[in-house]
PDB file of N, CA and C in Angstrom:
ATOM      1  N   UNK R  31     210.006-106.760 -35.024  1.00 89.00           N
ATOM      2  CA  UNK R  31     208.845-107.218 -35.624  1.00 89.00           C
ATOM      3  C   UNK R  31     208.165-105.981 -36.264  1.00 89.00           C
ATOM      4  N   UNK R  32     207.665-106.059 -37.561  1.00 94.00           N
ATOM      5  CA  UNK R  32     207.008-104.917 -38.148  1.00 94.00           C
ATOM      6  C   UNK R  32     205.697-104.634 -37.484  1.00 94.00           C
ATOM      7  N   UNK R  33     205.307-103.390 -37.595  1.00 96.00           N
ATOM      8  CA  UNK R  33     204.057-102.968 -36.995  1.00 96.00           C
ATOM      9  C   UNK R  33     202.994-103.039 -38.080  1.00 96.00           C
ATOM     10  N   UNK R  34     201.673-103.082 -37.639  1.00 94.00           N
ATOM     11  CA  UNK R  34     200.528-103.121 -38.544  1.00 94.00           C
ATOM     12  C   UNK R  34     200.608-101.961 -39.504  1.00 94.00           C
ATOM     13  N   UNK R  35     200.901-100.745 -38.890  1.00 94.00           N
ATOM     14  CA  UNK R  35     200.881 -99.539 -39.696  1.00 94.00           C
ATOM     15  C   UNK R  35     202.017 -99.543 -40.693  1.00 94.00           C
ATOM     16  N   UNK R  36     203.171-100.027 -40.420  1.00 96.00           N
ATOM     17  CA  UNK R  36     204.286-100.091 -41.368  1.00 96.00           C
ATOM     18  C   UNK R  36     203.938-101.003 -42.530  1.00 96.00           C
ATOM     19  N   UNK R  37     203.321-102.147 -42.223  1.00 94.00           N
ATOM     20  CA  UNK R  37     202.977-103.079 -43.296  1.00 94.00           C
ATOM     21  C   UNK R  37     201.880-102.493 -44.177  1.00 94.00           C
ATOM     22  N   UNK R  38     200.896-101.824 -43.588  1.00 92.00           N
ATOM     23  CA  UNK R  38     199.810-101.172 -44.346  1.00 92.00           C
ATOM     24  C   UNK R  38     200.330-100.095 -45.191  1.00 92.00           C
ATOM     25  N   UNK R  39     201.267 -99.285 -44.699  1.00 94.00           N
ATOM     26  CA  UNK R  39     201.859 -98.210 -45.406  1.00 94.00           C
ATOM     27  C   UNK R  39     202.625 -98.722 -46.644  1.00 94.00           C
ATOM     28  N   UNK R  40     203.417 -99.799 -46.394  1.00 94.00           N
ATOM     29  CA  UNK R  40     204.155-100.476 -47.546  1.00 94.00           C
ATOM     30  C   UNK R  40     203.255-100.920 -48.623  1.00 94.00           C
ATOM     31  N   UNK R  41     202.149-101.684 -48.199  1.00 91.00           N
ATOM     32  CA  UNK R  41     201.218-102.281 -49.201  1.00 91.00           C
ATOM     33  C   UNK R  41     200.469-101.149 -49.901  1.00 91.00           C
ATOM     34  N   UNK R  42     199.960-100.124 -49.181  1.00 88.00           N
ATOM     35  CA  UNK R  42     199.271 -99.018 -49.837  1.00 88.00           C
ATOM     36  C   UNK R  42     200.174 -98.308 -50.874  1.00 88.00           C
ATOM     37  N   UNK R  43     201.448 -98.124 -50.537  1.00 92.00           N
ATOM     38  CA  UNK R  43     202.382 -97.477 -51.379  1.00 92.00           C
ATOM     39  C   UNK R  43     202.599 -98.359 -52.647  1.00 92.00           C
ATOM     40  N   UNK R  44     202.911 -99.606 -52.439  1.00 93.00           N
ATOM     41  CA  UNK R  44     203.262-100.529 -53.517  1.00 93.00           C
ATOM     42  C   UNK R  44     202.053-100.737 -54.452  1.00 93.00           C
ATOM     43  N   UNK R  45     200.839-100.866 -53.847  1.00 87.00           N
ATOM     44  CA  UNK R  45     199.649-101.184 -54.631  1.00 87.00           C
ATOM     45  C   UNK R  45     198.963 -99.944 -55.087  1.00 87.00           C
ATOM     46  N   UNK R  46     199.385 -98.745 -54.718  1.00 88.00           N
ATOM     47  CA  UNK R  46     198.790 -97.474 -55.131  1.00 88.00           C
ATOM     48  C   UNK R  46     197.310 -97.515 -54.948  1.00 88.00           C
ATOM     49  N   UNK R  47     196.890 -97.843 -53.727  1.00 81.00           N
ATOM     50  CA  UNK R  47     195.440 -98.071 -53.435  1.00 81.00           C
ATOM     51  C   UNK R  47     194.636 -96.717 -53.647  1.00 81.00           C
ATOM     52  N   UNK R  48     195.217 -95.597 -53.429  1.00 82.00           N
ATOM     53  CA  UNK R  48     194.495 -94.360 -53.638  1.00 82.00           C
ATOM     54  C   UNK R  48     194.292 -94.026 -55.089  1.00 82.00           C
ATOM     55  N   UNK R  49     194.941 -94.672 -55.998  1.00 86.00           N
ATOM     56  CA  UNK R  49     194.892 -94.357 -57.431  1.00 86.00           C
ATOM     57  C   UNK R  49     193.722 -95.018 -58.119  1.00 86.00           C
ATOM     58  N   UNK R  50     192.987 -95.909 -57.384  1.00 79.00           N
ATOM     59  CA  UNK R  50     191.912 -96.741 -58.019  1.00 79.00           C
ATOM     60  C   UNK R  50     190.564 -96.442 -57.342  1.00 79.00           C
ATOM     61  N   UNK R  51     189.638 -95.767 -58.063  1.00 79.00           N
ATOM     62  CA  UNK R  51     188.358 -95.540 -57.480  1.00 79.00           C
ATOM     63  C   UNK R  51     187.678 -96.910 -57.367  1.00 79.00           C
ATOM     64  N   UNK R  52     187.053 -97.167 -56.285  1.00 76.00           N
ATOM     65  CA  UNK R  52     186.434 -98.513 -56.049  1.00 76.00           C
ATOM     66  C   UNK R  52     185.311 -98.386 -55.077  1.00 76.00           C
ATOM     67  N   UNK R  53     184.342 -99.271 -55.195  1.00 74.00           N
ATOM     68  CA  UNK R  53     183.133 -99.199 -54.311  1.00 74.00           C
ATOM     69  C   UNK R  53     183.436 -99.903 -53.055  1.00 74.00           C
ATOM     70  N   UNK R  54     184.602-100.492 -52.854  1.00 75.00           N
ATOM     71  CA  UNK R  54     185.054-101.192 -51.617  1.00 75.00           C
ATOM     72  C   UNK R  54     186.029-100.260 -50.860  1.00 75.00           C
ATOM     73  N   UNK R  55     186.313-100.715 -49.767  1.00 75.00           N
ATOM     74  CA  UNK R  55     187.301-100.010 -48.936  1.00 75.00           C
ATOM     75  C   UNK R  55     188.669-100.660 -49.160  1.00 75.00           C
ATOM     76  N   UNK R  56     189.458-100.166 -50.084  1.00 77.00           N
ATOM     77  CA  UNK R  56     190.846-100.639 -50.313  1.00 77.00           C
ATOM     78  C   UNK R  56     191.706-100.258 -49.149  1.00 77.00           C
ATOM     79  N   UNK R  57     192.429-101.208 -48.633  1.00 79.00           N
ATOM     80  CA  UNK R  57     193.326-101.004 -47.470  1.00 79.00           C
ATOM     81  C   UNK R  57     192.798-101.722 -46.260  1.00 79.00           C
ATOM     82  N   UNK R  58     193.139-101.255 -45.128  1.00 83.00           N
ATOM     83  CA  UNK R  58     192.751-101.842 -43.839  1.00 83.00           C
ATOM     84  C   UNK R  58     191.267-101.829 -43.683  1.00 83.00           C
ATOM     85  N   UNK R  59     190.647-103.008 -43.453  1.00 83.00           N
ATOM     86  CA  UNK R  59     189.224-103.126 -43.226  1.00 83.00           C
ATOM     87  C   UNK R  59     188.899-103.555 -41.789  1.00 83.00           C
ATOM     88  N   UNK R  60     189.745-104.429 -41.232  1.00 83.00           N
ATOM     89  CA  UNK R  60     189.521-104.880 -39.866  1.00 83.00           C
ATOM     90  C   UNK R  60     190.824-104.675 -39.109  1.00 83.00           C
ATOM     91  N   UNK R  61     190.778-103.880 -38.109  1.00 85.00           N
ATOM     92  CA  UNK R  61     192.008-103.579 -37.327  1.00 85.00           C
ATOM     93  C   UNK R  61     192.372-104.741 -36.484  1.00 85.00           C
ATOM     94  N   UNK R  62     193.637-105.265 -36.449  1.00 85.00           N
ATOM     95  CA  UNK R  62     193.998-106.327 -35.652  1.00 85.00           C
ATOM     96  C   UNK R  62     195.182-105.974 -34.772  1.00 85.00           C
ATOM     97  N   UNK R  63     196.077-106.869 -34.632  1.00 89.00           N
ATOM     98  CA  UNK R  63     197.253-106.809 -33.752  1.00 89.00           C
ATOM     99  C   UNK R  63     198.187-105.701 -34.229  1.00 89.00           C
ATOM    100  N   UNK R  64     198.792-105.017 -33.210  1.00 94.00           N
ATOM    101  CA  UNK R  64     199.702-103.914 -33.522  1.00 94.00           C
ATOM    102  C   UNK R  64     201.045-104.417 -34.172  1.00 94.00           C
ATOM    103  N   UNK R  65     201.553-105.612 -33.699  1.00 96.00           N
ATOM    104  CA  UNK R  65     202.778-106.166 -34.219  1.00 96.00           C
ATOM    105  C   UNK R  65     202.405-107.346 -35.086  1.00 96.00           C
ATOM    106  N   UNK R  66     203.049-107.425 -36.285  1.00 96.00           N
ATOM    107  CA  UNK R  66     202.768-108.508 -37.235  1.00 96.00           C
ATOM    108  C   UNK R  66     203.827-109.480 -37.207  1.00 96.00           C
ATOM    109  N   UNK R  67     203.492-110.781 -36.924  1.00 95.00           N
ATOM    110  CA  UNK R  67     204.472-111.858 -36.972  1.00 95.00           C
ATOM    111  C   UNK R  67     204.266-112.933 -37.930  1.00 95.00           C
ATOM    112  N   UNK R  68     203.019-113.020 -38.448  1.00 96.00           N
ATOM    113  CA  UNK R  68     202.624-114.052 -39.378  1.00 96.00           C
ATOM    114  C   UNK R  68     201.504-113.534 -40.273  1.00 96.00           C
ATOM    115  N   UNK R  69     201.599-113.722 -41.582  1.00 96.00           N
ATOM    116  CA  UNK R  69     200.635-113.152 -42.511  1.00 96.00           C
ATOM    117  C   UNK R  69     199.968-114.360 -43.286  1.00 96.00           C
ATOM    118  N   UNK R  70     198.647-114.247 -43.435  1.00 97.00           N
ATOM    119  CA  UNK R  70     197.944-115.231 -44.326  1.00 97.00           C
ATOM    120  C   UNK R  70     197.355-114.457 -45.486  1.00 97.00           C
ATOM    121  N   UNK R  71     197.226-115.106 -46.654  1.00 96.00           N
ATOM    122  CA  UNK R  71     196.753-114.554 -47.857  1.00 96.00           C
ATOM    123  C   UNK R  71     195.639-115.397 -48.436  1.00 96.00           C
ATOM    124  N   UNK R  72     194.479-114.723 -48.923  1.00 97.00           N
ATOM    125  CA  UNK R  72     193.389-115.422 -49.470  1.00 97.00           C
ATOM    126  C   UNK R  72     192.749-114.608 -50.566  1.00 97.00           C
ATOM    127  N   UNK R  73     191.870-115.247 -51.392  1.00 96.00           N
ATOM    128  CA  UNK R  73     191.188-114.443 -52.377  1.00 96.00           C
ATOM    129  C   UNK R  73     190.024-113.687 -51.799  1.00 96.00           C
ATOM    130  N   UNK R  74     189.132-114.378 -50.976  1.00 93.00           N
ATOM    131  CA  UNK R  74     187.959-113.776 -50.463  1.00 93.00           C
ATOM    132  C   UNK R  74     188.003-113.808 -48.893  1.00 93.00           C
ATOM    133  N   UNK R  75     187.508-112.746 -48.303  1.00 90.00           N
ATOM    134  CA  UNK R  75     187.325-112.648 -46.803  1.00 90.00           C
ATOM    135  C   UNK R  75     185.982-113.364 -46.505  1.00 90.00           C
ATOM    136  N   UNK R  76     185.991-114.017 -45.385  1.00 89.00           N
ATOM    137  CA  UNK R  76     184.789-114.633 -44.898  1.00 89.00           C
ATOM    138  C   UNK R  76     185.129-115.385 -43.659  1.00 89.00           C
ATOM    139  N   UNK R  77     184.103-115.872 -42.973  1.00 91.00           N
ATOM    140  CA  UNK R  77     184.276-116.494 -41.674  1.00 91.00           C
ATOM    141  C   UNK R  77     185.240-117.728 -41.765  1.00 91.00           C
ATOM    142  N   UNK R  78     185.104-118.597 -42.776  1.00 95.00           N
ATOM    143  CA  UNK R  78     185.970-119.718 -42.903  1.00 95.00           C
ATOM    144  C   UNK R  78     187.482-119.302 -43.084  1.00 95.00           C
ATOM    145  N   UNK R  79     187.651-118.286 -43.855  1.00 95.00           N
ATOM    146  CA  UNK R  79     189.006-117.812 -44.130  1.00 95.00           C
ATOM    147  C   UNK R  79     189.564-117.107 -42.815  1.00 95.00           C
ATOM    148  N   UNK R  80     188.810-116.357 -42.104  1.00 92.00           N
ATOM    149  CA  UNK R  80     189.222-115.768 -40.851  1.00 92.00           C
ATOM    150  C   UNK R  80     189.618-116.838 -39.850  1.00 92.00           C
ATOM    151  N   UNK R  81     188.692-117.834 -39.792  1.00 95.00           N
ATOM    152  CA  UNK R  81     188.996-118.978 -38.836  1.00 95.00           C
ATOM    153  C   UNK R  81     190.261-119.754 -39.142  1.00 95.00           C
ATOM    154  N   UNK R  82     190.488-119.925 -40.503  1.00 97.00           N
ATOM    155  CA  UNK R  82     191.717-120.642 -40.957  1.00 97.00           C
ATOM    156  C   UNK R  82     192.946-119.854 -40.628  1.00 97.00           C
ATOM    157  N   UNK R  83     192.866-118.482 -40.798  1.00 96.00           N
ATOM    158  CA  UNK R  83     193.999-117.626 -40.548  1.00 96.00           C
ATOM    159  C   UNK R  83     194.337-117.703 -39.026  1.00 96.00           C
ATOM    160  N   UNK R  84     193.274-117.598 -38.228  1.00 95.00           N
ATOM    161  CA  UNK R  84     193.443-117.608 -36.737  1.00 95.00           C
ATOM    162  C   UNK R  84     194.064-119.041 -36.362  1.00 95.00           C
ATOM    163  N   UNK R  85     193.542-120.080 -36.964  1.00 97.00           N
ATOM    164  CA  UNK R  85     194.105-121.428 -36.587  1.00 97.00           C
ATOM    165  C   UNK R  85     195.578-121.519 -36.943  1.00 97.00           C
ATOM    166  N   UNK R  86     195.991-120.821 -37.944  1.00 96.00           N
ATOM    167  CA  UNK R  86     197.433-120.836 -38.331  1.00 96.00           C
ATOM    168  C   UNK R  86     198.283-119.773 -37.670  1.00 96.00           C
ATOM    169  N   UNK R  87     197.620-119.131 -36.703  1.00 96.00           N
ATOM    170  CA  UNK R  87     198.285-118.089 -35.883  1.00 96.00           C
ATOM    171  C   UNK R  87     198.767-116.897 -36.677  1.00 96.00           C
ATOM    172  N   UNK R  88     198.021-116.637 -37.770  1.00 96.00           N
ATOM    173  CA  UNK R  88     198.342-115.354 -38.573  1.00 96.00           C
ATOM    174  C   UNK R  88     197.763-114.198 -37.829  1.00 96.00           C
ATOM    175  N   UNK R  89     198.409-113.096 -37.772  1.00 93.00           N
ATOM    176  CA  UNK R  89     197.810-111.926 -37.236  1.00 93.00           C
ATOM    177  C   UNK R  89     197.632-110.818 -38.179  1.00 93.00           C
ATOM    178  N   UNK R  90     197.759-111.092 -39.436  1.00 94.00           N
ATOM    179  CA  UNK R  90     197.428-110.234 -40.601  1.00 94.00           C
ATOM    180  C   UNK R  90     196.932-111.082 -41.756  1.00 94.00           C
ATOM    181  N   UNK R  91     195.820-110.749 -42.222  1.00 95.00           N
ATOM    182  CA  UNK R  91     195.166-111.466 -43.419  1.00 95.00           C
ATOM    183  C   UNK R  91     194.976-110.550 -44.564  1.00 95.00           C
ATOM    184  N   UNK R  92     195.620-110.830 -45.651  1.00 94.00           N
ATOM    185  CA  UNK R  92     195.528-110.035 -46.841  1.00 94.00           C
ATOM    186  C   UNK R  92     194.598-110.774 -47.842  1.00 94.00           C
ATOM    187  N   UNK R  93     193.538-110.052 -48.323  1.00 93.00           N
ATOM    188  CA  UNK R  93     192.602-110.732 -49.293  1.00 93.00           C
ATOM    189  C   UNK R  93     192.337-109.824 -50.457  1.00 93.00           C
ATOM    190  N   UNK R  94     192.040-110.329 -51.591  1.00 90.00           N
ATOM    191  CA  UNK R  94     191.688-109.610 -52.788  1.00 90.00           C
ATOM    192  C   UNK R  94     190.264-109.055 -52.727  1.00 90.00           C
ATOM    193  N   UNK R  95     189.304-109.841 -52.226  1.00 88.00           N
ATOM    194  CA  UNK R  95     187.916-109.375 -52.144  1.00 88.00           C
ATOM    195  C   UNK R  95     187.664-109.257 -50.644  1.00 88.00           C
ATOM    196  N   UNK R  96     187.605-108.007 -50.183  1.00 84.00           N
ATOM    197  CA  UNK R  96     187.348-107.746 -48.797  1.00 84.00           C
ATOM    198  C   UNK R  96     185.962-107.970 -48.346  1.00 84.00           C
ATOM    199  N   UNK R  97     185.677-107.573 -47.125  1.00 80.00           N
ATOM    200  CA  UNK R  97     184.369-107.763 -46.502  1.00 80.00           C
ATOM    201  C   UNK R  97     183.454-106.561 -46.713  1.00 80.00           C
ATOM    202  N   UNK R  98     183.985-105.386 -46.947  1.00 73.00           N
ATOM    203  CA  UNK R  98     183.228-104.167 -46.915  1.00 73.00           C
ATOM    204  C   UNK R  98     183.017-103.532 -48.293  1.00 73.00           C
ATOM    205  N   UNK R  99     181.787-103.393 -48.759  1.00 70.00           N
ATOM    206  CA  UNK R  99     181.523-102.871 -50.116  1.00 70.00           C
ATOM    207  C   UNK R  99     180.428-101.757 -49.944  1.00 70.00           C
ATOM    208  N   UNK R 100     180.211-100.986 -51.028  1.00 71.00           N
ATOM    209  CA  UNK R 100     179.273 -99.981 -51.168  1.00 71.00           C
ATOM    210  C   UNK R 100     179.553 -98.757 -50.342  1.00 71.00           C
ATOM    211  N   UNK R 101     179.218 -98.789 -49.018  1.00 68.00           N
ATOM    212  CA  UNK R 101     179.535 -97.611 -48.149  1.00 68.00           C
ATOM    213  C   UNK R 101     180.726 -98.033 -47.280  1.00 68.00           C
ATOM    214  N   UNK R 102     181.892 -97.718 -47.726  1.00 62.00           N
ATOM    215  CA  UNK R 102     183.139 -98.185 -46.959  1.00 62.00           C
ATOM    216  C   UNK R 102     183.214 -97.633 -45.553  1.00 62.00           C
ATOM    217  N   UNK R 103     183.583 -98.506 -44.607  1.00 66.00           N
ATOM    218  CA  UNK R 103     183.865 -98.209 -43.242  1.00 66.00           C
ATOM    219  C   UNK R 103     184.807 -99.208 -42.750  1.00 66.00           C
ATOM    220  N   UNK R 104     185.743 -98.847 -42.019  1.00 68.00           N
ATOM    221  CA  UNK R 104     186.735 -99.801 -41.419  1.00 68.00           C
ATOM    222  C   UNK R 104     186.223-100.281 -40.099  1.00 68.00           C
ATOM    223  N   UNK R 105     186.552-101.535 -39.719  1.00 71.00           N
ATOM    224  CA  UNK R 105     186.152-102.066 -38.439  1.00 71.00           C
ATOM    225  C   UNK R 105     187.429-101.830 -37.514  1.00 71.00           C
ATOM    226  N   UNK R 106     187.312-100.821 -36.647  1.00 73.00           N
ATOM    227  CA  UNK R 106     188.368-100.472 -35.815  1.00 73.00           C
ATOM    228  C   UNK R 106     187.863-100.251 -34.341  1.00 73.00           C
ATOM    229  N   UNK R 107     188.713-100.425 -33.483  1.00 73.00           N
ATOM    230  CA  UNK R 107     188.367-100.260 -32.019  1.00 73.00           C
ATOM    231  C   UNK R 107     187.020-100.852 -31.699  1.00 73.00           C
ATOM    232  N   UNK R 108     186.019-100.030 -31.369  1.00 64.00           N
ATOM    233  CA  UNK R 108     184.664-100.629 -30.989  1.00 64.00           C
ATOM    234  C   UNK R 108     183.706-100.701 -32.150  1.00 64.00           C
ATOM    235  N   UNK R 109     184.137-100.198 -33.363  1.00 58.00           N
ATOM    236  CA  UNK R 109     183.195-100.186 -34.501  1.00 58.00           C
ATOM    237  C   UNK R 109     183.321-101.528 -35.211  1.00 58.00           C
TER     238      UNK R 109
END
């Protein structure tokens, strides 16, 4: 099973996330499971989307419009 970090590294590399200045936090915003077995994809992050991903047993959610804007910070561990 792929790890969260290997999937993030692949996506960051393929999407060249460091090449685009942005007021949002491109890349991982909310830390989740270490091992990835199911992925959900959506346009916008939000409570309904998160609940739908959980209901479908996805342990990675990829969205175009993330949850964090302006002053980027990732939600990891206790933050």
